[in-house]
Amino acid sequence: MVEYPHALRVEGRFQLVALTTSPVYSPADVVGYAVFDSDGTRLTDVLSLEQAHAYWLELLEEEKAVRLSDETTETRPLPRRRRR
């Protein structure tokens, strides 16, 4: 069976998608949900909407934590040379 992903929520590098049996989205054709990254790589197996949403939120929180830790890492400025 061919599954077609249809993005429901996109934020950061992650997508919460509905998987259907049709290339055109129809709620009646949804067979499950999954999480994809921005490259189109599928990160989960077929899940329920609640499971996929929880995993998607977890990935977003991890991504946000990494970004914040990168921003808080301070670089020490180089000392200024004094003119004589």
PDB file of N, CA, C and O in Angstrom:
ATOM      1  N   MET A   1       0.845  -1.177   0.000  1.00  0.00           N
ATOM      2  CA  MET A   1       0.000   0.000   0.000  1.00  0.00           C
ATOM      3  C   MET A   1       0.896   1.247   0.000  1.00  0.00           C
ATOM      4  O   MET A   1       1.830   1.367   0.787  1.00  0.00           O
ATOM      5  N   VAL A   2       0.602   2.183  -0.846  1.00  0.00           N
ATOM      6  CA  VAL A   2       1.329   3.448  -0.933  1.00  0.00           C
ATOM      7  C   VAL A   2       0.699   4.437   0.038  1.00  0.00           C
ATOM      8  O   VAL A   2      -0.522   4.577   0.103  1.00  0.00           O
ATOM      9  N   GLU A   3       1.558   5.119   0.812  1.00  0.00           N
ATOM     10  CA  GLU A   3       1.078   6.138   1.739  1.00  0.00           C
ATOM     11  C   GLU A   3       1.552   7.508   1.267  1.00  0.00           C
ATOM     12  O   GLU A   3       2.714   7.671   0.914  1.00  0.00           O
ATOM     13  N   TYR A   4       0.653   8.455   1.260  1.00  0.00           N
ATOM     14  CA  TYR A   4       0.970   9.815   0.853  1.00  0.00           C
ATOM     15  C   TYR A   4       0.935  10.722   2.081  1.00  0.00           C
ATOM     16  O   TYR A   4      -0.063  10.753   2.802  1.00  0.00           O
ATOM     17  N   PRO A   5       2.028  11.467   2.329  1.00  0.00           N
ATOM     18  CA  PRO A   5       2.036  12.384   3.475  1.00  0.00           C
ATOM     19  C   PRO A   5       1.407  13.731   3.126  1.00  0.00           C
ATOM     20  O   PRO A   5       1.625  14.267   2.043  1.00  0.00           O
ATOM     21  N   HIS A   6       0.633  14.244   4.054  1.00  0.00           N
ATOM     22  CA  HIS A   6      -0.002  15.559   3.906  1.00  0.00           C
ATOM     23  C   HIS A   6       0.283  16.343   5.190  1.00  0.00           C
ATOM     24  O   HIS A   6      -0.163  15.950   6.271  1.00  0.00           O
ATOM     25  N   ALA A   7       1.030  17.428   5.079  1.00  0.00           N
ATOM     26  CA  ALA A   7       1.436  18.208   6.254  1.00  0.00           C
ATOM     27  C   ALA A   7       0.231  18.831   6.942  1.00  0.00           C
ATOM     28  O   ALA A   7      -0.589  19.490   6.306  1.00  0.00           O
ATOM     29  N   LEU A   8       0.137  18.598   8.240  1.00  0.00           N
ATOM     30  CA  LEU A   8      -0.914  19.218   9.048  1.00  0.00           C
ATOM     31  C   LEU A   8      -0.358  20.403   9.829  1.00  0.00           C
ATOM     32  O   LEU A   8      -1.019  21.427   9.964  1.00  0.00           O
ATOM     33  N   ARG A   9       0.847  20.229  10.382  1.00  0.00           N
ATOM     34  CA  ARG A   9       1.510  21.293  11.139  1.00  0.00           C
ATOM     35  C   ARG A   9       2.982  21.282  10.769  1.00  0.00           C
ATOM     36  O   ARG A   9       3.606  20.230  10.725  1.00  0.00           O
ATOM     37  N   VAL A  10       3.526  22.446  10.533  1.00  0.00           N
ATOM     38  CA  VAL A  10       4.941  22.588  10.213  1.00  0.00           C
ATOM     39  C   VAL A  10       5.502  23.691  11.100  1.00  0.00           C
ATOM     40  O   VAL A  10       4.952  24.786  11.161  1.00  0.00           O
ATOM     41  N   GLU A  11       6.579  23.350  11.803  1.00  0.00           N
ATOM     42  CA  GLU A  11       7.256  24.349  12.629  1.00  0.00           C
ATOM     43  C   GLU A  11       8.712  23.931  12.758  1.00  0.00           C
ATOM     44  O   GLU A  11       9.003  22.753  12.963  1.00  0.00           O
ATOM     45  N   GLY A  12       9.588  24.909  12.617  1.00  0.00           N
ATOM     46  CA  GLY A  12      11.008  24.577  12.679  1.00  0.00           C
ATOM     47  C   GLY A  12      11.360  23.592  11.581  1.00  0.00           C
ATOM     48  O   GLY A  12      10.952  23.743  10.431  1.00  0.00           O
ATOM     49  N   ARG A  13      12.066  22.544  11.962  1.00  0.00           N
ATOM     50  CA  ARG A  13      12.478  21.539  10.976  1.00  0.00           C
ATOM     51  C   ARG A  13      11.543  20.344  10.913  1.00  0.00           C
ATOM     52  O   ARG A  13      11.830  19.374  10.228  1.00  0.00           O
ATOM     53  N   PHE A  14      10.425  20.373  11.635  1.00  0.00           N
ATOM     54  CA  PHE A  14       9.594  19.179  11.760  1.00  0.00           C
ATOM     55  C   PHE A  14       8.169  19.388  11.244  1.00  0.00           C
ATOM     56  O   PHE A  14       7.619  20.474  11.354  1.00  0.00           O
ATOM     57  N   GLN A  15       7.619  18.301  10.696  1.00  0.00           N
ATOM     58  CA  GLN A  15       6.257  18.326  10.153  1.00  0.00           C
ATOM     59  C   GLN A  15       5.437  17.209  10.789  1.00  0.00           C
ATOM     60  O   GLN A  15       5.896  16.073  10.873  1.00  0.00           O
ATOM     61  N   LEU A  16       4.250  17.534  11.198  1.00  0.00           N
ATOM     62  CA  LEU A  16       3.271  16.541  11.626  1.00  0.00           C
ATOM     63  C   LEU A  16       2.413  16.272  10.403  1.00  0.00           C
ATOM     64  O   LEU A  16       1.827  17.212   9.850  1.00  0.00           O
ATOM     65  N   VAL A  17       2.378  15.029   9.937  1.00  0.00           N
ATOM     66  CA  VAL A  17       1.674  14.732   8.694  1.00  0.00           C
ATOM     67  C   VAL A  17       0.607  13.660   8.890  1.00  0.00           C
ATOM     68  O   VAL A  17       0.723  12.800   9.760  1.00  0.00           O
ATOM     69  N   ALA A  18      -0.416  13.757   8.071  1.00  0.00           N
ATOM     70  CA  ALA A  18      -1.428  12.709   7.970  1.00  0.00           C
ATOM     71  C   ALA A  18      -1.022  11.825   6.798  1.00  0.00           C
ATOM     72  O   ALA A  18      -0.618  12.320   5.752  1.00  0.00           O
ATOM     73  N   LEU A  19      -1.118  10.526   6.984  1.00  0.00           N
ATOM     74  CA  LEU A  19      -0.803   9.579   5.919  1.00  0.00           C
ATOM     75  C   LEU A  19      -2.107   9.070   5.327  1.00  0.00           C
ATOM     76  O   LEU A  19      -2.990   8.610   6.058  1.00  0.00           O
ATOM     77  N   THR A  20      -2.226   9.181   4.013  1.00  0.00           N
ATOM     78  CA  THR A  20      -3.441   8.739   3.347  1.00  0.00           C
ATOM     79  C   THR A  20      -3.118   7.744   2.244  1.00  0.00           C
ATOM     80  O   THR A  20      -1.960   7.587   1.856  1.00  0.00           O
ATOM     81  N   THR A  21      -4.151   7.131   1.720  1.00  0.00           N
ATOM     82  CA  THR A  21      -3.996   6.195   0.607  1.00  0.00           C
ATOM     83  C   THR A  21      -4.196   6.887  -0.731  1.00  0.00           C
ATOM     84  O   THR A  21      -4.127   6.248  -1.768  1.00  0.00           O
ATOM     85  N   SER A  22      -4.429   8.189  -0.686  1.00  0.00           N
ATOM     86  CA  SER A  22      -4.693   8.952  -1.904  1.00  0.00           C
ATOM     87  C   SER A  22      -3.753  10.150  -1.979  1.00  0.00           C
ATOM     88  O   SER A  22      -3.439  10.759  -0.957  1.00  0.00           O
ATOM     89  N   PRO A  23      -3.310  10.516  -3.187  1.00  0.00           N
ATOM     90  CA  PRO A  23      -2.459  11.696  -3.314  1.00  0.00           C
ATOM     91  C   PRO A  23      -3.185  13.001  -2.988  1.00  0.00           C
ATOM     92  O   PRO A  23      -2.562  14.013  -2.711  1.00  0.00           O
ATOM     93  N   VAL A  24      -4.497  12.995  -3.012  1.00  0.00           N
ATOM     94  CA  VAL A  24      -5.308  14.165  -2.652  1.00  0.00           C
ATOM     95  C   VAL A  24      -5.838  13.937  -1.236  1.00  0.00           C
ATOM     96  O   VAL A  24      -6.416  12.902  -0.938  1.00  0.00           O
ATOM     97  N   TYR A  25      -5.602  14.932  -0.349  1.00  0.00           N
ATOM     98  CA  TYR A  25      -5.990  14.760   1.049  1.00  0.00           C
ATOM     99  C   TYR A  25      -7.498  14.675   1.214  1.00  0.00           C
ATOM    100  O   TYR A  25      -8.250  15.502   0.703  1.00  0.00           O
ATOM    101  N   SER A  26      -7.903  13.662   1.949  1.00  0.00           N
ATOM    102  CA  SER A  26      -9.285  13.510   2.365  1.00  0.00           C
ATOM    103  C   SER A  26      -9.261  12.862   3.748  1.00  0.00           C
ATOM    104  O   SER A  26      -8.605  11.833   3.931  1.00  0.00           O
ATOM    105  N   PRO A  27      -9.937  13.438   4.720  1.00  0.00           N
ATOM    106  CA  PRO A  27      -9.928  12.855   6.063  1.00  0.00           C
ATOM    107  C   PRO A  27     -10.382  11.392   6.078  1.00  0.00           C
ATOM    108  O   PRO A  27      -9.944  10.620   6.927  1.00  0.00           O
ATOM    109  N   ALA A  28     -11.209  11.009   5.149  1.00  0.00           N
ATOM    110  CA  ALA A  28     -11.684   9.630   5.092  1.00  0.00           C
ATOM    111  C   ALA A  28     -10.580   8.653   4.699  1.00  0.00           C
ATOM    112  O   ALA A  28     -10.673   7.454   4.995  1.00  0.00           O
ATOM    113  N   ASP A  29      -9.537   9.135   4.032  1.00  0.00           N
ATOM    114  CA  ASP A  29      -8.458   8.269   3.569  1.00  0.00           C
ATOM    115  C   ASP A  29      -7.281   8.175   4.542  1.00  0.00           C
ATOM    116  O   ASP A  29      -6.305   7.481   4.265  1.00  0.00           O
ATOM    117  N   VAL A  30      -7.337   8.870   5.685  1.00  0.00           N
ATOM    118  CA  VAL A  30      -6.220   8.866   6.627  1.00  0.00           C
ATOM    119  C   VAL A  30      -6.068   7.479   7.250  1.00  0.00           C
ATOM    120  O   VAL A  30      -7.019   6.910   7.775  1.00  0.00           O
ATOM    121  N   VAL A  31      -4.836   6.939   7.150  1.00  0.00           N
ATOM    122  CA  VAL A  31      -4.540   5.631   7.745  1.00  0.00           C
ATOM    123  C   VAL A  31      -3.698   5.765   9.007  1.00  0.00           C
ATOM    124  O   VAL A  31      -3.511   4.797   9.737  1.00  0.00           O
ATOM    125  N   GLY A  32      -3.170   6.960   9.256  1.00  0.00           N
ATOM    126  CA  GLY A  32      -2.365   7.202  10.450  1.00  0.00           C
ATOM    127  C   GLY A  32      -1.634   8.523  10.323  1.00  0.00           C
ATOM    128  O   GLY A  32      -1.849   9.285   9.374  1.00  0.00           O
ATOM    129  N   TYR A  33      -0.764   8.756  11.277  1.00  0.00           N
ATOM    130  CA  TYR A  33      -0.019  10.009  11.340  1.00  0.00           C
ATOM    131  C   TYR A  33       1.453   9.699  11.575  1.00  0.00           C
ATOM    132  O   TYR A  33       1.802   8.640  12.088  1.00  0.00           O
ATOM    133  N   ALA A  34       2.318  10.636  11.196  1.00  0.00           N
ATOM    134  CA  ALA A  34       3.753  10.456  11.370  1.00  0.00           C
ATOM    135  C   ALA A  34       4.418  11.817  11.509  1.00  0.00           C
ATOM    136  O   ALA A  34       3.781  12.857  11.296  1.00  0.00           O
ATOM    137  N   VAL A  35       5.700  11.790  11.856  1.00  0.00           N
ATOM    138  CA  VAL A  35       6.497  13.002  11.947  1.00  0.00           C
ATOM    139  C   VAL A  35       7.626  12.893  10.932  1.00  0.00           C
ATOM    140  O   VAL A  35       8.292  11.865  10.845  1.00  0.00           O
ATOM    141  N   PHE A  36       7.805  13.952  10.150  1.00  0.00           N
ATOM    142  CA  PHE A  36       8.859  14.033   9.144  1.00  0.00           C
ATOM    143  C   PHE A  36       9.762  15.201   9.485  1.00  0.00           C
ATOM    144  O   PHE A  36       9.338  16.152  10.141  1.00  0.00           O
ATOM    145  N   ASP A  37      11.016  15.158   9.011  1.00  0.00           N
ATOM    146  CA  ASP A  37      11.870  16.328   9.155  1.00  0.00           C
ATOM    147  C   ASP A  37      11.804  17.144   7.870  1.00  0.00           C
ATOM    148  O   ASP A  37      11.123  16.770   6.914  1.00  0.00           O
ATOM    149  N   SER A  38      12.492  18.265   7.844  1.00  0.00           N
ATOM    150  CA  SER A  38      12.396  19.170   6.696  1.00  0.00           C
ATOM    151  C   SER A  38      12.984  18.574   5.417  1.00  0.00           C
ATOM    152  O   SER A  38      12.676  19.036   4.328  1.00  0.00           O
ATOM    153  N   ASP A  39      13.822  17.546   5.562  1.00  0.00           N
ATOM    154  CA  ASP A  39      14.381  16.876   4.382  1.00  0.00           C
ATOM    155  C   ASP A  39      13.424  15.842   3.796  1.00  0.00           C
ATOM    156  O   ASP A  39      13.719  15.241   2.776  1.00  0.00           O
ATOM    157  N   GLY A  40      12.305  15.608   4.472  1.00  0.00           N
ATOM    158  CA  GLY A  40      11.352  14.615   4.011  1.00  0.00           C
ATOM    159  C   GLY A  40      11.611  13.227   4.556  1.00  0.00           C
ATOM    160  O   GLY A  40      10.974  12.261   4.151  1.00  0.00           O
ATOM    161  N   THR A  41      12.518  13.129   5.521  1.00  0.00           N
ATOM    162  CA  THR A  41      12.808  11.843   6.145  1.00  0.00           C
ATOM    163  C   THR A  41      11.754  11.557   7.202  1.00  0.00           C
ATOM    164  O   THR A  41      11.463  12.389   8.054  1.00  0.00           O
ATOM    165  N   ARG A  42      11.212  10.362   7.135  1.00  0.00           N
ATOM    166  CA  ARG A  42      10.187   9.954   8.086  1.00  0.00           C
ATOM    167  C   ARG A  42      10.852   9.552   9.396  1.00  0.00           C
ATOM    168  O   ARG A  42      11.728   8.691   9.416  1.00  0.00           O
ATOM    169  N   LEU A  43      10.454  10.173  10.503  1.00  0.00           N
ATOM    170  CA  LEU A  43      11.085   9.939  11.790  1.00  0.00           C
ATOM    171  C   LEU A  43      10.336   8.942  12.662  1.00  0.00           C
ATOM    172  O   LEU A  43      10.882   8.494  13.674  1.00  0.00           O
ATOM    173  N   THR A  44       9.110   8.606  12.306  1.00  0.00           N
ATOM    174  CA  THR A  44       8.313   7.687  13.119  1.00  0.00           C
ATOM    175  C   THR A  44       7.608   6.674  12.232  1.00  0.00           C
ATOM    176  O   THR A  44       7.512   6.845  11.024  1.00  0.00           O
ATOM    177  N   ASP A  45       7.117   5.634  12.888  1.00  0.00           N
ATOM    178  CA  ASP A  45       6.218   4.704  12.211  1.00  0.00           C
ATOM    179  C   ASP A  45       4.836   5.342  12.188  1.00  0.00           C
ATOM    180  O   ASP A  45       4.647   6.464  12.632  1.00  0.00           O
ATOM    181  N   VAL A  46       3.854   4.621  11.719  1.00  0.00           N
ATOM    182  CA  VAL A  46       2.475   5.117  11.728  1.00  0.00           C
ATOM    183  C   VAL A  46       2.010   5.173  13.175  1.00  0.00           C
ATOM    184  O   VAL A  46       2.133   4.204  13.923  1.00  0.00           O
ATOM    185  N   LEU A  47       1.500   6.329  13.569  1.00  0.00           N
ATOM    186  CA  LEU A  47       1.053   6.561  14.943  1.00  0.00           C
ATOM    187  C   LEU A  47      -0.362   7.099  14.955  1.00  0.00           C
ATOM    188  O   LEU A  47      -0.893   7.515  13.923  1.00  0.00           O
ATOM    189  N   SER A  48      -0.941   7.153  16.149  1.00  0.00           N
ATOM    190  CA  SER A  48      -2.209   7.852  16.299  1.00  0.00           C
ATOM    191  C   SER A  48      -1.915   9.348  16.263  1.00  0.00           C
ATOM    192  O   SER A  48      -0.765   9.769  16.430  1.00  0.00           O
ATOM    193  N   LEU A  49      -2.930  10.148  16.076  1.00  0.00           N
ATOM    194  CA  LEU A  49      -2.742  11.595  16.036  1.00  0.00           C
ATOM    195  C   LEU A  49      -2.150  12.100  17.352  1.00  0.00           C
ATOM    196  O   LEU A  49      -1.243  12.929  17.352  1.00  0.00           O
ATOM    197  N   GLU A  50      -2.638  11.590  18.480  1.00  0.00           N
ATOM    198  CA  GLU A  50      -2.152  12.034  19.783  1.00  0.00           C
ATOM    199  C   GLU A  50      -0.676  11.687  19.973  1.00  0.00           C
ATOM    200  O   GLU A  50       0.114  12.508  20.447  1.00  0.00           O
ATOM    201  N   GLN A  51      -0.276  10.476  19.582  1.00  0.00           N
ATOM    202  CA  GLN A  51       1.125  10.062  19.713  1.00  0.00           C
ATOM    203  C   GLN A  51       2.030  10.894  18.806  1.00  0.00           C
ATOM    204  O   GLN A  51       3.103  11.343  19.227  1.00  0.00           O
ATOM    205  N   ALA A  52       1.612  11.090  17.575  1.00  0.00           N
ATOM    206  CA  ALA A  52       2.416  11.851  16.624  1.00  0.00           C
ATOM    207  C   ALA A  52       2.551  13.305  17.073  1.00  0.00           C
ATOM    208  O   ALA A  52       3.630  13.887  17.000  1.00  0.00           O
ATOM    209  N   HIS A  53       1.468  13.886  17.565  1.00  0.00           N
ATOM    210  CA  HIS A  53       1.496  15.275  18.026  1.00  0.00           C
ATOM    211  C   HIS A  53       2.420  15.410  19.230  1.00  0.00           C
ATOM    212  O   HIS A  53       3.206  16.369  19.314  1.00  0.00           O
ATOM    213  N   ALA A  54       2.354  14.472  20.171  1.00  0.00           N
ATOM    214  CA  ALA A  54       3.216  14.517  21.356  1.00  0.00           C
ATOM    215  C   ALA A  54       4.684  14.409  20.954  1.00  0.00           C
ATOM    216  O   ALA A  54       5.534  15.144  21.480  1.00  0.00           O
ATOM    217  N   TYR A  55       5.003  13.529  20.024  1.00  0.00           N
ATOM    218  CA  TYR A  55       6.392  13.370  19.577  1.00  0.00           C
ATOM    219  C   TYR A  55       6.864  14.620  18.840  1.00  0.00           C
ATOM    220  O   TYR A  55       7.986  15.075  19.036  1.00  0.00           O
ATOM    221  N   TRP A  56       6.000  15.191  18.014  1.00  0.00           N
ATOM    222  CA  TRP A  56       6.314  16.424  17.274  1.00  0.00           C
ATOM    223  C   TRP A  56       6.631  17.557  18.251  1.00  0.00           C
ATOM    224  O   TRP A  56       7.614  18.264  18.098  1.00  0.00           O
ATOM    225  N   LEU A  57       5.801  17.699  19.299  1.00  0.00           N
ATOM    226  CA  LEU A  57       6.033  18.734  20.306  1.00  0.00           C
ATOM    227  C   LEU A  57       7.342  18.498  21.056  1.00  0.00           C
ATOM    228  O   LEU A  57       8.079  19.433  21.355  1.00  0.00           O
ATOM    229  N   GLU A  58       7.659  17.233  21.347  1.00  0.00           N
ATOM    230  CA  GLU A  58       8.904  16.885  22.029  1.00  0.00           C
ATOM    231  C   GLU A  58      10.114  17.297  21.179  1.00  0.00           C
ATOM    232  O   GLU A  58      11.080  17.868  21.693  1.00  0.00           O
ATOM    233  N   LEU A  59      10.053  17.021  19.891  1.00  0.00           N
ATOM    234  CA  LEU A  59      11.145  17.405  18.997  1.00  0.00           C
ATOM    235  C   LEU A  59      11.299  18.920  18.930  1.00  0.00           C
ATOM    236  O   LEU A  59      12.421  19.439  18.920  1.00  0.00           O
ATOM    237  N   LEU A  60      10.197  19.640  18.902  1.00  0.00           N
ATOM    238  CA  LEU A  60      10.250  21.103  18.874  1.00  0.00           C
ATOM    239  C   LEU A  60      10.879  21.661  20.147  1.00  0.00           C
ATOM    240  O   LEU A  60      11.675  22.598  20.097  1.00  0.00           O
ATOM    241  N   GLU A  61      10.538  21.072  21.295  1.00  0.00           N
ATOM    242  CA  GLU A  61      11.110  21.526  22.560  1.00  0.00           C
ATOM    243  C   GLU A  61      12.616  21.259  22.601  1.00  0.00           C
ATOM    244  O   GLU A  61      13.385  22.095  23.070  1.00  0.00           O
ATOM    245  N   GLU A  62      13.034  20.081  22.107  1.00  0.00           N
ATOM    246  CA  GLU A  62      14.463  19.769  22.061  1.00  0.00           C
ATOM    247  C   GLU A  62      15.200  20.750  21.155  1.00  0.00           C
ATOM    248  O   GLU A  62      16.284  21.225  21.489  1.00  0.00           O
ATOM    249  N   GLU A  63      14.601  21.050  20.001  1.00  0.00           N
ATOM    250  CA  GLU A  63      15.213  21.990  19.061  1.00  0.00           C
ATOM    251  C   GLU A  63      15.329  23.378  19.688  1.00  0.00           C
ATOM    252  O   GLU A  63      16.346  24.048  19.565  1.00  0.00           O
ATOM    253  N   LYS A  64      14.282  23.798  20.409  1.00  0.00           N
ATOM    254  CA  LYS A  64      14.296  25.100  21.064  1.00  0.00           C
ATOM    255  C   LYS A  64      15.371  25.140  22.152  1.00  0.00           C
ATOM    256  O   LYS A  64      16.092  26.118  22.277  1.00  0.00           O
ATOM    257  N   ALA A  65      15.527  24.067  22.914  1.00  0.00           N
ATOM    258  CA  ALA A  65      16.535  24.004  23.971  1.00  0.00           C
ATOM    259  C   ALA A  65      17.943  24.094  23.381  1.00  0.00           C
ATOM    260  O   ALA A  65      18.813  24.773  23.935  1.00  0.00           O
ATOM    261  N   VAL A  66      18.168  23.445  22.261  1.00  0.00           N
ATOM    262  CA  VAL A  66      19.482  23.493  21.610  1.00  0.00           C
ATOM    263  C   VAL A  66      19.767  24.904  21.123  1.00  0.00           C
ATOM    264  O   VAL A  66      20.868  25.418  21.297  1.00  0.00           O
ATOM    265  N   ARG A  67      18.762  25.541  20.515  1.00  0.00           N
ATOM    266  CA  ARG A  67      18.952  26.918  20.040  1.00  0.00           C
ATOM    267  C   ARG A  67      19.254  27.868  21.187  1.00  0.00           C
ATOM    268  O   ARG A  67      20.111  28.737  21.082  1.00  0.00           O
ATOM    269  N   LEU A  68      18.554  27.708  22.306  1.00  0.00           N
ATOM    270  CA  LEU A  68      18.777  28.581  23.459  1.00  0.00           C
ATOM    271  C   LEU A  68      20.167  28.367  24.047  1.00  0.00           C
ATOM    272  O   LEU A  68      20.834  29.322  24.433  1.00  0.00           O
ATOM    273  N   SER A  69      20.605  27.130  24.107  1.00  0.00           N
ATOM    274  CA  SER A  69      21.940  26.876  24.654  1.00  0.00           C
ATOM    275  C   SER A  69      23.014  27.438  23.723  1.00  0.00           C
ATOM    276  O   SER A  69      24.048  27.906  24.187  1.00  0.00           O
ATOM    277  N   ASP A  70      22.773  27.409  22.423  1.00  0.00           N
ATOM    278  CA  ASP A  70      23.713  28.003  21.479  1.00  0.00           C
ATOM    279  C   ASP A  70      23.777  29.518  21.651  1.00  0.00           C
ATOM    280  O   ASP A  70      24.835  30.120  21.544  1.00  0.00           O
ATOM    281  N   GLU A  71      22.635  30.142  21.908  1.00  0.00           N
ATOM    282  CA  GLU A  71      22.588  31.590  22.069  1.00  0.00           C
ATOM    283  C   GLU A  71      23.223  32.042  23.371  1.00  0.00           C
ATOM    284  O   GLU A  71      23.792  33.123  23.445  1.00  0.00           O
ATOM    285  N   THR A  72      23.126  31.218  24.423  1.00  0.00           N
ATOM    286  CA  THR A  72      23.659  31.625  25.718  1.00  0.00           C
ATOM    287  C   THR A  72      25.150  31.366  25.841  1.00  0.00           C
ATOM    288  O   THR A  72      25.776  31.846  26.774  1.00  0.00           O
ATOM    289  N   THR A  73      25.719  30.618  24.930  1.00  0.00           N
ATOM    290  CA  THR A  73      27.165  30.410  24.941  1.00  0.00           C
ATOM    291  C   THR A  73      27.819  31.704  24.490  1.00  0.00           C
ATOM    292  O   THR A  73      27.718  32.106  23.348  1.00  0.00           O
ATOM    293  N   GLU A  74      28.433  32.354  25.442  1.00  0.00           N
ATOM    294  CA  GLU A  74      29.024  33.653  25.138  1.00  0.00           C
ATOM    295  C   GLU A  74      30.443  33.478  24.636  1.00  0.00           C
ATOM    296  O   GLU A  74      31.200  32.680  25.159  1.00  0.00           O
ATOM    297  N   THR A  75      30.783  34.256  23.657  1.00  0.00           N
ATOM    298  CA  THR A  75      32.158  34.267  23.190  1.00  0.00           C
ATOM    299  C   THR A  75      32.860  35.451  23.823  1.00  0.00           C
ATOM    300  O   THR A  75      32.289  36.540  23.945  1.00  0.00           O
ATOM    301  N   ARG A  76      34.049  35.241  24.228  1.00  0.00           N
ATOM    302  CA  ARG A  76      34.820  36.291  24.883  1.00  0.00           C
ATOM    303  C   ARG A  76      35.411  37.204  23.822  1.00  0.00           C
ATOM    304  O   ARG A  76      36.079  36.734  22.906  1.00  0.00           O
ATOM    305  N   PRO A  77      35.162  38.490  23.932  1.00  0.00           N
ATOM    306  CA  PRO A  77      35.698  39.409  22.915  1.00  0.00           C
ATOM    307  C   PRO A  77      37.222  39.474  23.006  1.00  0.00           C
ATOM    308  O   PRO A  77      37.811  39.325  24.073  1.00  0.00           O
ATOM    309  N   LEU A  78      37.837  39.711  21.893  1.00  0.00           N
ATOM    310  CA  LEU A  78      39.290  39.862  21.850  1.00  0.00           C
ATOM    311  C   LEU A  78      39.672  41.193  22.509  1.00  0.00           C
ATOM    312  O   LEU A  78      38.958  42.185  22.376  1.00  0.00           O
ATOM    313  N   PRO A  79      40.782  41.195  23.239  1.00  0.00           N
ATOM    314  CA  PRO A  79      41.183  42.451  23.875  1.00  0.00           C
ATOM    315  C   PRO A  79      41.551  43.484  22.820  1.00  0.00           C
ATOM    316  O   PRO A  79      42.083  43.158  21.768  1.00  0.00           O
ATOM    317  N   ARG A  80      41.226  44.715  23.116  1.00  0.00           N
ATOM    318  CA  ARG A  80      41.536  45.805  22.187  1.00  0.00           C
ATOM    319  C   ARG A  80      42.979  46.225  22.366  1.00  0.00           C
ATOM    320  O   ARG A  80      43.498  46.291  23.478  1.00  0.00           O
ATOM    321  N   ARG A  81      43.620  46.508  21.278  1.00  0.00           N
ATOM    322  CA  ARG A  81      45.011  46.970  21.333  1.00  0.00           C
ATOM    323  C   ARG A  81      45.025  48.451  21.690  1.00  0.00           C
ATOM    324  O   ARG A  81      44.242  49.238  21.196  1.00  0.00           O
ATOM    325  N   ARG A  82      45.952  48.792  22.536  1.00  0.00           N
ATOM    326  CA  ARG A  82      46.089  50.185  22.937  1.00  0.00           C
ATOM    327  C   ARG A  82      47.109  50.852  22.029  1.00  0.00           C
ATOM    328  O   ARG A  82      48.145  50.294  21.705  1.00  0.00           O
ATOM    329  N   ARG A  83      46.812  52.080  21.678  1.00  0.00           N
ATOM    330  CA  ARG A  83      47.758  52.847  20.898  1.00  0.00           C
ATOM    331  C   ARG A  83      48.730  53.537  21.833  1.00  0.00           C
ATOM    332  O   ARG A  83      48.364  54.011  22.896  1.00  0.00           O
ATOM    333  N   ARG A  84      49.947  53.637  21.409  1.00  0.00           N
ATOM    334  CA  ARG A  84      50.949  54.335  22.232  1.00  0.00           C
ATOM    335  C   ARG A  84      51.299  55.649  21.601  1.00  0.00           C
ATOM    336  O   ARG A  84      51.282  55.926  20.502  1.00  0.00           O
TER     337      ARG A  84
END
